[in-house]
Amino acid sequence: MLKLDLKGFIRALETAPEQENRDEPLFGEGYLTECIALPFLCGENISLHDIDWDAFDLEDARAMYYRCEDADKLEVPVRLLYAPAVSVRPAADRTVRFV
């Protein structure tokens, strides 16, 4: 059975570094991932008019393409590359015990 020490978890969170500012605009591969790939994989429609074409360049798009191509060569579905980011529903587990 898995035990979760909530007090230790809270102490660890208090000492964790602050998260980056989410209000800063994304650029490059980050923009392509967060604003195009992940919404598309979640079933959202992406309008060509809404894409910020200045937020990334050809090299960023190539890097993403080659990453997906490498996954394809390994016979790994491209969705698995982004699975942790699109699996946002936490599930409770009966084996977790809060202490």
Coordinates of C-alpha atoms in Angstrom, one line a residue:
M1 CA 0.0 0.0 0.0
L2 CA 1.3 3.4 -0.9
K3 CA 1.4 6.1 1.8
L4 CA 1.5 9.8 1.1
D5 CA 3.1 12.1 3.7
L6 CA 1.1 15.3 3.2
K7 CA 3.1 17.3 5.8
G8 CA 6.4 16.3 4.0
F9 CA 4.8 17.1 0.7
I10 CA 3.7 20.6 1.9
R11 CA 7.3 21.2 3.2
A12 CA 8.8 20.2 -0.1
L13 CA 6.4 22.5 -2.0
E14 CA 7.4 25.4 0.2
T15 CA 11.0 24.9 -0.7
A16 CA 10.4 24.4 -4.4
P17 CA 11.5 27.2 -6.8
E18 CA 8.8 29.4 -8.1
Q19 CA 7.2 28.5 -11.4
E20 CA 8.0 30.5 -14.5
N21 CA 5.7 33.4 -15.3
R22 CA 2.8 32.0 -17.3
D23 CA 2.0 35.5 -18.6
E24 CA 5.1 35.6 -20.7
P25 CA 4.5 34.8 -24.4
L26 CA 5.7 31.4 -25.7
F27 CA 8.2 31.2 -28.6
G28 CA 9.7 28.5 -30.7
E29 CA 9.0 24.8 -30.0
G30 CA 7.2 25.8 -26.8
Y31 CA 4.7 27.8 -28.8
L32 CA 4.2 25.0 -31.3
T33 CA 3.7 22.5 -28.5
E34 CA 1.4 24.5 -26.1
C35 CA -0.6 26.5 -28.7
I36 CA -0.9 24.1 -31.6
A37 CA 0.1 20.4 -30.9
L38 CA -1.5 20.0 -27.5
P39 CA -4.8 21.7 -28.3
F40 CA -5.0 19.6 -31.6
L41 CA -4.3 16.4 -29.7
C42 CA -7.1 17.3 -27.2
G43 CA -9.5 17.6 -30.1
E44 CA -9.7 21.4 -30.5
N45 CA -9.9 23.0 -33.9
I46 CA -6.9 25.2 -34.7
S47 CA -7.6 28.2 -36.9
L48 CA -4.9 29.3 -39.2
H49 CA -5.9 32.9 -38.4
D50 CA -5.2 32.4 -34.7
I51 CA -1.7 31.1 -35.2
D52 CA 1.1 33.6 -34.3
W53 CA 3.3 33.0 -37.3
D54 CA 6.1 35.2 -35.8
A55 CA 6.3 33.1 -32.6
F56 CA 8.2 30.3 -34.3
D57 CA 10.5 29.8 -37.2
L58 CA 11.2 27.0 -39.7
E59 CA 13.8 25.4 -37.5
D60 CA 11.3 25.0 -34.7
A61 CA 8.9 23.3 -37.0
R62 CA 11.6 21.1 -38.4
A63 CA 12.7 20.0 -34.9
M64 CA 9.1 19.0 -34.0
Y65 CA 8.8 17.2 -37.3
Y66 CA 12.0 15.2 -36.8
R67 CA 11.0 14.3 -33.3
C68 CA 7.7 12.9 -34.5
E69 CA 9.5 11.2 -37.4
D70 CA 11.9 9.5 -34.9
A71 CA 8.9 8.3 -32.9
D72 CA 7.4 6.9 -36.0
K73 CA 10.6 5.0 -36.9
L74 CA 10.5 3.5 -33.4
E75 CA 6.8 2.6 -34.1
V76 CA 5.8 4.8 -31.2
P77 CA 2.5 6.7 -31.7
V78 CA 3.2 10.4 -31.8
R79 CA 0.4 10.8 -29.2
L80 CA 2.7 9.1 -26.7
L81 CA 5.2 11.9 -27.0
Y82 CA 2.6 14.3 -25.6
A83 CA 0.6 11.8 -23.4
P84 CA 1.7 13.3 -20.1
A85 CA 0.6 16.7 -21.2
V86 CA -2.8 15.8 -22.5
S87 CA -3.7 13.3 -19.7
V88 CA -4.9 16.0 -17.3
R89 CA -7.6 14.0 -15.4
P90 CA -6.2 12.8 -12.0
A91 CA -7.6 9.6 -10.8
A92 CA -8.0 8.5 -7.2
D93 CA -6.4 5.2 -6.3
R94 CA -7.6 3.0 -3.4
T95 CA -4.1 2.1 -2.5
V96 CA -3.2 5.7 -1.6
R97 CA -3.4 6.4 2.1
F98 CA -3.1 9.9 3.5
V99 CA -1.1 10.1 6.7

